XYZ file of N, CA and C in Angstrom:
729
model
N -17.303 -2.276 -3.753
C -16.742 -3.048 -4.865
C -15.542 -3.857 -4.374
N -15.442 -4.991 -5.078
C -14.553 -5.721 -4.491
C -13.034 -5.492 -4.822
N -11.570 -6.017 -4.198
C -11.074 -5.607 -4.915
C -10.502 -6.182 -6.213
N -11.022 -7.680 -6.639
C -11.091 -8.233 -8.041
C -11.496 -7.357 -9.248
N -13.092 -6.758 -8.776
C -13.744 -6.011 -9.704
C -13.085 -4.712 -9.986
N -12.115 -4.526 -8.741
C -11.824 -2.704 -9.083
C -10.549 -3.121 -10.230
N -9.541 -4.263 -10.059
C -8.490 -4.724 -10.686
C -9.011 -5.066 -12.446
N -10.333 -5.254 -12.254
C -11.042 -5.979 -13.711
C -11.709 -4.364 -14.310
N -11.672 -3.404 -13.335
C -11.683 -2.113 -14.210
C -11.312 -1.274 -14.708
N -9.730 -1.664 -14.026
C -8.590 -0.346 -14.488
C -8.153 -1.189 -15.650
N -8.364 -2.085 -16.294
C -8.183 -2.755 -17.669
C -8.927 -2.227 -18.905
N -10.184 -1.365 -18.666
C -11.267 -1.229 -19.797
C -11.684 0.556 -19.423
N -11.573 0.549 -20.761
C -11.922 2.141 -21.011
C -11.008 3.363 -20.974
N -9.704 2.018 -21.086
C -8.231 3.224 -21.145
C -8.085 4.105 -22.646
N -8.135 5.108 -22.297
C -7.556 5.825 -23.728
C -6.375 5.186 -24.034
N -6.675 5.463 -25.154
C -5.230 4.560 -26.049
C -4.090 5.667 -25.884
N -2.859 4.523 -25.630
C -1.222 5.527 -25.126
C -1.331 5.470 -23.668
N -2.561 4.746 -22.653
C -2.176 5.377 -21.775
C -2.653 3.724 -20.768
N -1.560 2.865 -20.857
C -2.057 1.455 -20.313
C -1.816 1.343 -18.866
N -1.826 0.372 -18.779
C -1.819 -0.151 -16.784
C -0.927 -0.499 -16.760
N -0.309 -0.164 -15.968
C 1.233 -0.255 -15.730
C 1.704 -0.515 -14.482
N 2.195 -2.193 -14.178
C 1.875 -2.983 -12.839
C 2.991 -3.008 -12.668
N 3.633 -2.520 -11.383
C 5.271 -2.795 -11.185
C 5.239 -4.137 -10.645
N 6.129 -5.136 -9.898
C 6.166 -6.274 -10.038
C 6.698 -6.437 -8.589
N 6.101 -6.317 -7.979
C 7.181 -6.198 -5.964
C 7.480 -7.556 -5.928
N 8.553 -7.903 -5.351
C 8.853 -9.482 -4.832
C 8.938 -9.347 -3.085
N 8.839 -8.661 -2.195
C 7.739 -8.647 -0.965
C 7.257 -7.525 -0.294
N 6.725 -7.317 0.586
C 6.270 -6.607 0.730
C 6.856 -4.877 0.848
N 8.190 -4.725 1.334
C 8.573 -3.767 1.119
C 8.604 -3.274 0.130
N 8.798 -3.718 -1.422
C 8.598 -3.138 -2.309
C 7.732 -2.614 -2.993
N 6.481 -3.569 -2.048
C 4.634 -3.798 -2.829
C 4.690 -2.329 -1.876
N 4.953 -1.992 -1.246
C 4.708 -0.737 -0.401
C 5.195 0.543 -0.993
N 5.824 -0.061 -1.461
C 7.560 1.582 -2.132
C 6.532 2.044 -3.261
N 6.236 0.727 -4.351
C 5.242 0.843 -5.661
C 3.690 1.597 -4.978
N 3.018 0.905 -4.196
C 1.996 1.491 -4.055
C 2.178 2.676 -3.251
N 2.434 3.570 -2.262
C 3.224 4.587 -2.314
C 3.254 5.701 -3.158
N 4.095 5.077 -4.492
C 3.983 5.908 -5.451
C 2.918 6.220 -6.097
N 1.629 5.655 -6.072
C 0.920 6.032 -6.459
C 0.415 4.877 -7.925
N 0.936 3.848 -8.011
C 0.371 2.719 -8.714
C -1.146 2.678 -8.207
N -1.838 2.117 -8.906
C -3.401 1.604 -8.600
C -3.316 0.301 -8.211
N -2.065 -0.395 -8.919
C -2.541 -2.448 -8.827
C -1.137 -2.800 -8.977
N -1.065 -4.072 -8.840
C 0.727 -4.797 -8.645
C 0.363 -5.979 -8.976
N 1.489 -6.410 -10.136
C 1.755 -7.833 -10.737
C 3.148 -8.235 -9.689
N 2.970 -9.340 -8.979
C 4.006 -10.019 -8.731
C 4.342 -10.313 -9.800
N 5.882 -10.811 -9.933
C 6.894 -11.963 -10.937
C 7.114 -13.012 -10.057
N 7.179 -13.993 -10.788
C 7.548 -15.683 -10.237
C 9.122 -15.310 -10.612
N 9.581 -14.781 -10.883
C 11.232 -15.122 -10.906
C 11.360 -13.981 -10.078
N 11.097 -12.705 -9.707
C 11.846 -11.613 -8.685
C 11.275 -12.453 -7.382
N 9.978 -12.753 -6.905
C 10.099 -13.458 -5.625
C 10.692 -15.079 -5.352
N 11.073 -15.606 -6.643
C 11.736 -16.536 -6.306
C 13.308 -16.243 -6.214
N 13.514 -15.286 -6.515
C 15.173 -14.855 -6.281
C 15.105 -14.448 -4.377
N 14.328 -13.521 -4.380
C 13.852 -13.139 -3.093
C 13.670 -13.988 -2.049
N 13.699 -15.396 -2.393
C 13.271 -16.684 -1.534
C 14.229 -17.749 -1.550
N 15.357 -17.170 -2.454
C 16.672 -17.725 -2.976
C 16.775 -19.410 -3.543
N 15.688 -18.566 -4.595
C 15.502 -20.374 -6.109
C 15.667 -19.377 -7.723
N 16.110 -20.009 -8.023
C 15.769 -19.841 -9.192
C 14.478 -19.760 -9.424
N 14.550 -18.965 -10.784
C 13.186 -19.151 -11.947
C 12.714 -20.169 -12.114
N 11.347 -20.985 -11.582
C 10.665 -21.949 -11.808
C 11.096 -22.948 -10.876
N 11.533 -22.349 -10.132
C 12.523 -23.821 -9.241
C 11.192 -23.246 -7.505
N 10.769 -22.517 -7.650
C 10.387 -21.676 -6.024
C 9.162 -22.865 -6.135
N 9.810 -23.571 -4.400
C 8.181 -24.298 -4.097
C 6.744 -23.602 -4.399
N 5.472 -24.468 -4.784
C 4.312 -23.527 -4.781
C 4.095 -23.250 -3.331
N 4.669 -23.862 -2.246
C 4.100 -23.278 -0.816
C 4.855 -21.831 -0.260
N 6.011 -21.467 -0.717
C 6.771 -20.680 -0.668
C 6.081 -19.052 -1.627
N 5.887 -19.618 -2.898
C 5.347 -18.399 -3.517
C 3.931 -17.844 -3.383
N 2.603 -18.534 -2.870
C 1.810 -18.476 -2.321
C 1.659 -17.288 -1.111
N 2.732 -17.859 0.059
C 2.867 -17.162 1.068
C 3.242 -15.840 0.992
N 4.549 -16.206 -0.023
C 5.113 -14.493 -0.605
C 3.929 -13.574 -0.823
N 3.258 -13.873 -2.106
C 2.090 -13.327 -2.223
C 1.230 -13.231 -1.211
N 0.992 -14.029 -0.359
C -0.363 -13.228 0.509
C 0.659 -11.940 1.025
N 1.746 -12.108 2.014
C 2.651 -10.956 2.595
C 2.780 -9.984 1.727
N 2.621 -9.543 0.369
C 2.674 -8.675 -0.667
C 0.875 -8.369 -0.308
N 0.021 -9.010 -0.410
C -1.331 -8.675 -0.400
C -1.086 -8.150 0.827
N -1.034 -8.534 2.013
C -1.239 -7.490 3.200
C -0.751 -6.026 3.350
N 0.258 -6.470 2.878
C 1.126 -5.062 2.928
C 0.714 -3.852 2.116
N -0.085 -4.353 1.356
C -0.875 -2.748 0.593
C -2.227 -2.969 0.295
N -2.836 -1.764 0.011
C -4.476 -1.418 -0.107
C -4.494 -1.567 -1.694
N -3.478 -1.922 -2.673
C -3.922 -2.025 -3.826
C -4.367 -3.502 -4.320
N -5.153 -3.582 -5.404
C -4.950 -5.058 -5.734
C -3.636 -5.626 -6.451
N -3.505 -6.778 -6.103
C -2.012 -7.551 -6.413
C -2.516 -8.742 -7.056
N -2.609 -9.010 -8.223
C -2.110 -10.103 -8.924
C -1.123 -10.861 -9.348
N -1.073 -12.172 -9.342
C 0.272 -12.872 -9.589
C 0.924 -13.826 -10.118
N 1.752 -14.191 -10.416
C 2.127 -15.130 -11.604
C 2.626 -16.137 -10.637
N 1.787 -16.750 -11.170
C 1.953 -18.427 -10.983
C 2.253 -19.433 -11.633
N 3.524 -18.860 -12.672
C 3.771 -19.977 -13.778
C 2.443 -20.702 -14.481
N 2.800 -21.978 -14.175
C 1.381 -22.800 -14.715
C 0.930 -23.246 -13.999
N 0.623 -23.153 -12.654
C 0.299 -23.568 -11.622
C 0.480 -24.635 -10.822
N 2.029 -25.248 -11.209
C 3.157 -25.869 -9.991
C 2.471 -27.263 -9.715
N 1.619 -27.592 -11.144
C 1.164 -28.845 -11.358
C -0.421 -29.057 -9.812
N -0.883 -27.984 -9.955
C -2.262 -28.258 -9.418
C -3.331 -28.255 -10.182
N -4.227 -29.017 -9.309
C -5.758 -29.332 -10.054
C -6.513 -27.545 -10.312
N -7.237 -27.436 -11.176
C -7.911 -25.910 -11.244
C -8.509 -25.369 -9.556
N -9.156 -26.219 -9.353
C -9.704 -26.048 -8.003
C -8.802 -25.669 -6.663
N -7.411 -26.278 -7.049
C -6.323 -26.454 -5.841
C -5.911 -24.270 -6.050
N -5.880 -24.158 -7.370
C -5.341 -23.060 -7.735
C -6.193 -21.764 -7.143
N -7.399 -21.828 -7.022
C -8.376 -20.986 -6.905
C -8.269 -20.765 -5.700
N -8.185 -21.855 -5.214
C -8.200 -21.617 -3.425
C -7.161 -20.946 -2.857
N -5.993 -21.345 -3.465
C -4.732 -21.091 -3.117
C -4.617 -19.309 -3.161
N -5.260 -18.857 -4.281
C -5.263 -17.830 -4.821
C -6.032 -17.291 -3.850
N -7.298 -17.395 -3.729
C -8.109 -16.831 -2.612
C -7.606 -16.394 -1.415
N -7.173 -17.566 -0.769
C -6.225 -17.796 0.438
C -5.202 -16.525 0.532
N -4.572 -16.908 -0.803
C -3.392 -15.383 -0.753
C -4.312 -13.778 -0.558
N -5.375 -14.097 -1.421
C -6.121 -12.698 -1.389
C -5.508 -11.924 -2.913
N -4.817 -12.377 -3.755
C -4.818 -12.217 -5.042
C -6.049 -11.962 -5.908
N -5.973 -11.267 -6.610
C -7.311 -10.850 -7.402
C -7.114 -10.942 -8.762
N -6.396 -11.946 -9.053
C -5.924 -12.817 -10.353
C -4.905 -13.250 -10.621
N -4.535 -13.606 -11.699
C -3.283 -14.606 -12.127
C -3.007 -14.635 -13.138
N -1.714 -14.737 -13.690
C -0.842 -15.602 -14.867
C -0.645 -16.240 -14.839
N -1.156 -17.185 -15.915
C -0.823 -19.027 -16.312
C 0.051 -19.085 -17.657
N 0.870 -19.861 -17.323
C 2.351 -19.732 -19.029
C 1.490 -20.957 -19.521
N 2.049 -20.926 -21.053
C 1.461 -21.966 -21.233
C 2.329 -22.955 -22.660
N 3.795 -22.493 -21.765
C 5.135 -23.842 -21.847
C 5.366 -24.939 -20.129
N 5.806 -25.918 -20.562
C 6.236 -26.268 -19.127
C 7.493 -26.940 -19.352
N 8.807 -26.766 -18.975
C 10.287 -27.522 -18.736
C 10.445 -26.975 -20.003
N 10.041 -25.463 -20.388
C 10.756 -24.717 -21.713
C 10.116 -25.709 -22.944
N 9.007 -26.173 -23.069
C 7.783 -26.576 -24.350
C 6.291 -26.072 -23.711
N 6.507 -25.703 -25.174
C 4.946 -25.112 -25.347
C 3.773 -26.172 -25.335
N 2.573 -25.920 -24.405
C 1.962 -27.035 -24.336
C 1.054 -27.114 -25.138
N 0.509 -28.153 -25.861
C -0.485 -27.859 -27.250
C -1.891 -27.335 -27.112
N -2.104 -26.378 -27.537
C -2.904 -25.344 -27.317
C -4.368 -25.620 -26.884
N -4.715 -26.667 -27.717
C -6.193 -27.465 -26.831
C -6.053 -27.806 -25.693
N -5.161 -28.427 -25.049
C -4.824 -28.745 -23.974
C -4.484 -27.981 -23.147
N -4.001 -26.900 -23.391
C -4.191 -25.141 -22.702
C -5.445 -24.806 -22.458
N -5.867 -24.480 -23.829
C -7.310 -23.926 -23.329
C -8.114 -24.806 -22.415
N -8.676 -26.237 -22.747
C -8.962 -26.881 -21.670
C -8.731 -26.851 -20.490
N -7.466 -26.442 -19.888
C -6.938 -25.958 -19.202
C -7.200 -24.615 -18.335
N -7.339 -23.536 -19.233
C -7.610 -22.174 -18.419
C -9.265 -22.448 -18.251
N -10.309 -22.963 -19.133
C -11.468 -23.010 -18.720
C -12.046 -23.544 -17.838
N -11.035 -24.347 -17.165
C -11.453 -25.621 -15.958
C -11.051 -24.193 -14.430
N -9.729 -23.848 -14.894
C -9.203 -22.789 -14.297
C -10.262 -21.430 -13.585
N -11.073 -20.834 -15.277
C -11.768 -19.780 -15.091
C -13.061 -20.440 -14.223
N -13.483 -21.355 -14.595
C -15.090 -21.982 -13.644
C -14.204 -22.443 -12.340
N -13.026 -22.697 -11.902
C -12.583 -22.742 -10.729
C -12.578 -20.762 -9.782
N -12.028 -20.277 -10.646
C -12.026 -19.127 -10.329
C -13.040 -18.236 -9.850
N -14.319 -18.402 -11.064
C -15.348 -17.787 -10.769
C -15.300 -16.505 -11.891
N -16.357 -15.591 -11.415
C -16.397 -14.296 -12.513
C -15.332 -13.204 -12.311
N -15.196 -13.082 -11.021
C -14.626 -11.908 -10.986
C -12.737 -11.888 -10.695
N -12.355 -12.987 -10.649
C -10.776 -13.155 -11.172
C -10.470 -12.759 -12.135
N -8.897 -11.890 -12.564
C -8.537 -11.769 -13.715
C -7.286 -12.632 -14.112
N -7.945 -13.646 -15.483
C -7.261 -14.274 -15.899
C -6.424 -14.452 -16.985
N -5.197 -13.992 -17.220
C -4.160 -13.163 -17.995
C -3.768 -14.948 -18.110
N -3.608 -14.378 -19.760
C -3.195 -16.102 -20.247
C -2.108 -15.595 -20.657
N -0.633 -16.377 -20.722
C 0.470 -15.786 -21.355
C 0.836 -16.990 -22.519
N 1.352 -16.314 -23.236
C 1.274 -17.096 -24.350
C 2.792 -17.294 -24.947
N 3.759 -17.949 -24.853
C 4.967 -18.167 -25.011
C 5.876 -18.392 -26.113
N 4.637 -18.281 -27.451
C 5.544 -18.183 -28.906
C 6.638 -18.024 -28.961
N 6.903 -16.802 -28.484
C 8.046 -15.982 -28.759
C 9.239 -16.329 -28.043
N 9.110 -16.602 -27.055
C 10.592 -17.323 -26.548
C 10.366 -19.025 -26.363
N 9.959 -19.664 -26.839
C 9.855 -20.805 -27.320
C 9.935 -21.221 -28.840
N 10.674 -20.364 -29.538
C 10.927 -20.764 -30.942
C 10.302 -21.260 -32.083
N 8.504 -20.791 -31.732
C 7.731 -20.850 -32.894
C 7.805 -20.958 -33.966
N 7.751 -21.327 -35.261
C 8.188 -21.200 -36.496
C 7.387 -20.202 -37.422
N 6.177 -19.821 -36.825
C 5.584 -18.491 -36.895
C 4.581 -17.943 -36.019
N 5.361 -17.433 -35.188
C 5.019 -16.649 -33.732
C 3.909 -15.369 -33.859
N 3.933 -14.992 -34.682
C 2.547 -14.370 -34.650
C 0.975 -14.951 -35.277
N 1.364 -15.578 -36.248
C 0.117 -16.619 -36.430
C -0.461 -17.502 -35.475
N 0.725 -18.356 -34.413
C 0.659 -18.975 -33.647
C 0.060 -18.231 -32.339
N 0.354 -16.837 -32.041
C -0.274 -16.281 -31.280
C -1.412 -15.839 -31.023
N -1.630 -15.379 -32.398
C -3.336 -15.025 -32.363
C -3.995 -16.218 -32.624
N -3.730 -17.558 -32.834
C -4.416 -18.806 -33.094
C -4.658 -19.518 -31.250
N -3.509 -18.776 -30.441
C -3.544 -19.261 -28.893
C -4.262 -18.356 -28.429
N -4.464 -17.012 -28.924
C -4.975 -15.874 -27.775
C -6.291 -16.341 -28.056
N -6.865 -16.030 -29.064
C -8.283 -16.506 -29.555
C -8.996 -18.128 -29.055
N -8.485 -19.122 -28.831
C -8.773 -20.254 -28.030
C -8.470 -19.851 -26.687
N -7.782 -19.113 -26.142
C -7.662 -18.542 -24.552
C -8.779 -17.811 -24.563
N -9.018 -16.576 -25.200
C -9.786 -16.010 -25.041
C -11.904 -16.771 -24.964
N -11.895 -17.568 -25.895
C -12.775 -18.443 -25.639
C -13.136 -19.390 -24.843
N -11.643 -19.793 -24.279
C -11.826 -20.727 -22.971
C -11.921 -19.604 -21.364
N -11.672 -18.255 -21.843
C -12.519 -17.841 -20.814
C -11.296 -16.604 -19.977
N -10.186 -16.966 -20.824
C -9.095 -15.794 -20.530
C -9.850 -14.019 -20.401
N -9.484 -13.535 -19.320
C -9.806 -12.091 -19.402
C -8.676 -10.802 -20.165
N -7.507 -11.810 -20.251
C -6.442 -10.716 -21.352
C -5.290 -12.019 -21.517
N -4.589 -11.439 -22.490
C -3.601 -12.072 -23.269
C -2.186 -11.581 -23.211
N -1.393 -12.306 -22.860
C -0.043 -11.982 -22.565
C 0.897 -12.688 -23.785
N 1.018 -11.955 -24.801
C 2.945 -12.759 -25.835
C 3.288 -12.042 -25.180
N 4.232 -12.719 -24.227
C 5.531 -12.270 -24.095
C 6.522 -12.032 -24.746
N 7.329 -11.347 -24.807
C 8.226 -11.100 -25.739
C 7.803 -11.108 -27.377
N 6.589 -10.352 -26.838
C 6.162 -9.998 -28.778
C 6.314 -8.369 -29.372
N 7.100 -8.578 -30.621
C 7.561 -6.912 -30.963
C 6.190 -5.854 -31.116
N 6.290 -5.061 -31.101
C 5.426 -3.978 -31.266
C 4.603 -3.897 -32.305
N 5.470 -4.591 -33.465
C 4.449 -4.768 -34.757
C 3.367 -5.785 -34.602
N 4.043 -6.990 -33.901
C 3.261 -8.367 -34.037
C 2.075 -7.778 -32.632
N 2.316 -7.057 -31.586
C 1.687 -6.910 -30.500
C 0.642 -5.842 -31.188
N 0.840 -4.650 -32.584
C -0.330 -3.811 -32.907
C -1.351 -5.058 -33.546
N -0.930 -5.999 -34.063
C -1.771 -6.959 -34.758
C -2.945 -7.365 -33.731
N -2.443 -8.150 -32.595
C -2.903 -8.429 -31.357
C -3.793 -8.201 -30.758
N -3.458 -6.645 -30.998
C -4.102 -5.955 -29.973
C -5.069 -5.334 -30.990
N -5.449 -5.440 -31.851
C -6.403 -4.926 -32.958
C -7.153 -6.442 -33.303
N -6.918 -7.673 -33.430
C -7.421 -8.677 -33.691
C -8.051 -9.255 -32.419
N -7.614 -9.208 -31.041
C -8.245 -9.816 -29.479
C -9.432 -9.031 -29.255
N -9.933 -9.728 -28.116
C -11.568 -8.697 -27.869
C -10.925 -8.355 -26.452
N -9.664 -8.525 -26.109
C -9.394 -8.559 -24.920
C -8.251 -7.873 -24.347
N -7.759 -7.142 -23.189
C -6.661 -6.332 -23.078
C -5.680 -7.491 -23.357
N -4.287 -6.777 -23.850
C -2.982 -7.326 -24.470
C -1.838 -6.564 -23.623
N -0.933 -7.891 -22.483
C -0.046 -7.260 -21.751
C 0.743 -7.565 -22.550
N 2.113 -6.114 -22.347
C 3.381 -6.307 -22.912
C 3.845 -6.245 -21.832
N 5.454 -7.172 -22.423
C 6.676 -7.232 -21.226
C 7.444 -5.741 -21.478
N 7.844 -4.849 -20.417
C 8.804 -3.944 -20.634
C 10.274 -4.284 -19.924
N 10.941 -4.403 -20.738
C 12.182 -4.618 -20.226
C 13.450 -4.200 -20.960
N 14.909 -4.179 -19.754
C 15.823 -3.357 -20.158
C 16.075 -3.404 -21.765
N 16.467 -2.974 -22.682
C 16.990 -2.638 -23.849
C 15.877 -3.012 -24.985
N 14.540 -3.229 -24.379
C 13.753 -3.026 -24.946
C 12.733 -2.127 -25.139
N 11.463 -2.093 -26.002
C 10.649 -1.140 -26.403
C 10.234 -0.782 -24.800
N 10.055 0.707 -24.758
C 9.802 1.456 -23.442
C 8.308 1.140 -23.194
N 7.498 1.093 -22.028
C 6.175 1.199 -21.894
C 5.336 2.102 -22.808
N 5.844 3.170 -23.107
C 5.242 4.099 -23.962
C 5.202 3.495 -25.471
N 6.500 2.865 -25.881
C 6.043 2.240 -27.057
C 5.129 1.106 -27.188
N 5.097 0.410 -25.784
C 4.175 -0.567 -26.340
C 3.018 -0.220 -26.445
N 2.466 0.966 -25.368
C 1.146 1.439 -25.742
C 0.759 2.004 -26.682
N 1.920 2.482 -27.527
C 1.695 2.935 -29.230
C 1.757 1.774 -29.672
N 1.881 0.996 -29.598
C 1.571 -0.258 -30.322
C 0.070 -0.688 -30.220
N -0.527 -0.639 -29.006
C -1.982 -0.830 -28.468
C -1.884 -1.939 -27.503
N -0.828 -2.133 -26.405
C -0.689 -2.724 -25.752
C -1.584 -2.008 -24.462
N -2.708 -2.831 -23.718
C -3.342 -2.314 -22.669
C -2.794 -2.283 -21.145
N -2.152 -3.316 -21.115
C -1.166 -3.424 -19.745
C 0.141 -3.726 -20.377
N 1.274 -3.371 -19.394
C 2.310 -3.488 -19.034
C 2.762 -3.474 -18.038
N 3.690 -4.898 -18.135
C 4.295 -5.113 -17.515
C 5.970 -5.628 -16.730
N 6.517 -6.009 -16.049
C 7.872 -5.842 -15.952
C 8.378 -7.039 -15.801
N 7.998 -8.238 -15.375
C 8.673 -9.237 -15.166
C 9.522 -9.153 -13.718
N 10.789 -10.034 -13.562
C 11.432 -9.754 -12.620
C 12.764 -8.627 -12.626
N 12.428 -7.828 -13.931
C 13.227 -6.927 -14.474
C 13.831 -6.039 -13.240
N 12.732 -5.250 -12.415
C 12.935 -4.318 -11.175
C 13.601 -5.187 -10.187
N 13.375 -6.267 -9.738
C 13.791 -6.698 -8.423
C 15.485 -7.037 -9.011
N 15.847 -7.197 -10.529
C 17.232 -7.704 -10.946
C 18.000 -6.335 -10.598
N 17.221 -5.311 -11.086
C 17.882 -3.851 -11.042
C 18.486 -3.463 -9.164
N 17.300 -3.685 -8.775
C 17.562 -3.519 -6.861
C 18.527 -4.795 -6.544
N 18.760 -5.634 -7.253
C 20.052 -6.683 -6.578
C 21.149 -5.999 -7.080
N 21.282 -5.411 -8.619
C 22.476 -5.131 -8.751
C 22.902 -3.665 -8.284
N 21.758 -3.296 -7.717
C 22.075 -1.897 -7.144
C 22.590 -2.483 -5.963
N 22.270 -3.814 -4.838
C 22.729 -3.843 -3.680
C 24.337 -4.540 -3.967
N 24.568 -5.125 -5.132
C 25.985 -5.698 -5.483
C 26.759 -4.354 -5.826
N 26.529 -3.685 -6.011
C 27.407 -2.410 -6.310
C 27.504 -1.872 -5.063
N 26.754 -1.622 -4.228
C 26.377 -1.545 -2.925
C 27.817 -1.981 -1.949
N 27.960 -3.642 -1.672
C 28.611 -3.824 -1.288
C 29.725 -4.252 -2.111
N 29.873 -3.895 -3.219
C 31.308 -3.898 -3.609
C 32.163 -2.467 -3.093
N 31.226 -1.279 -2.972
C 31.785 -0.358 -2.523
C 31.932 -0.348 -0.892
N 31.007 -1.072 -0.428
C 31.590 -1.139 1.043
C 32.942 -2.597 1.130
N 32.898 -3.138 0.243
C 33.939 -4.005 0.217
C 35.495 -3.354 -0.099
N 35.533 -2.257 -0.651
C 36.460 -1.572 -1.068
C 36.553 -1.106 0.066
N 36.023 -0.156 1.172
C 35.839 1.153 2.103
C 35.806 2.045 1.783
N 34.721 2.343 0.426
C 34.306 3.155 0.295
C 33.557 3.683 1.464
N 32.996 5.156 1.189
C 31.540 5.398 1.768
C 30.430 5.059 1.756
N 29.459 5.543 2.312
C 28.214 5.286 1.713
C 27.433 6.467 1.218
């Protein structure tokens, strides 16, 4: 089995409460630390390996994050999927390859660009040119940006985007930053797994899977935590402290 197909199976047939839960490495040492522990699969973040490559969020060349990702794919036996924003203004075809190339066994596509939401036909058109670039066995996680793009009703608007994603050929659905109530809706109305974001001072992984969230995931949440663990780090060797 390939490892696309093994990544397209730990998605289906989860008992409920008990989702996929992708830590987010930004290179390979970390894709190692996570798998290690005993993860099955790994979501890169476009903002922890673009910190890691020293750009900002959305600012990391596509030749730069590409590479990251394949060096995350080598470095472990699990499958690694990865976020690719919206794909750094390539043709569907440019994306597939690219993806291949890395050895990624799917992707996240946003579907705001310069912080606007792009109009939803024009999305879906979009991921379906994407999915027949891809082929069958990619997993294609559509994220859907209501919620931090200032919708005027973010859950209507969501299930009106997941449902045209999902028809243009999406294999799961990502609101980001959608509450637990609007994400049980979601995830009871999609035919398709529903990732939640877990992050600091928000609902824990466990709640979102009481919500009926099927994956979770972290964003560049972990790699922010390991910088400010290394800034504390050397503030104490800046003092003379110990170690």
């Amino acid at each position: 089995m390939s490892a696309a197909a093994r990544f397209r199976e730990l998605h289906h047939g989860r008992p409920q409460g008990d989702p996929l839960v992708l830590p987010g490495p930004w290179d390979a040492a970390s894709a190692r630390i996570f798998a290690e522990a005993g993860f099955p699969a790994l979501a890169t973040p476009s903002e922890g390996v673009s910190a890691s490559l020293g750009h900002a969020d959305g600012e990391c060349p596509a030749e730069e994050m590409f590479a990251a990702v394949a060096r995350i794919v080598r470095a472990v036996e699990v499958p690694v999927t990865a976020d690719i924003e919206r794909g750094y203004g390539m043709a569907p075809a440019e994306i597939a390859a690219r993806l291949g190339e890395a050895g990624a066994v799917g992707c996240n596509l946003e579907d705001s660009a310069s912080g606007t939401l792009v109009e939803a036909a024009a999305q879906a058109d979009f991921l379906a040119a994407v999915r027949e670039a891809l082929g069958p066995e990619p997993f294609l996680n559509a994220r859907v940006d209501v919620y931090v793009r200032g919708a005027e009703e973010p859950l209507k608007e969501a299930l009106a985007r997941g449902r045209a994603y999902v028809e243009a050929g999406a294999d799961g659905v990502y609101p980001i930053m959608a509450p637990p109530e609007d994400l049980a809706v979601l995830a009871r109305e999609l035919p398709v797994p529903v990732n939640a974001l877990a992050r600091p001072g928000g609902p824990s992984p466990a709640a979102l899977a009481a919500a009926g969230a099927t994956r979770v995931t972290f964003g560049g949440t972990l790699a922010a935590r390991v910088r400010e663990g290394v800034r504390n780090l050397a503030a104490g060797l800046r003092a003379g402290r110990d170690l």
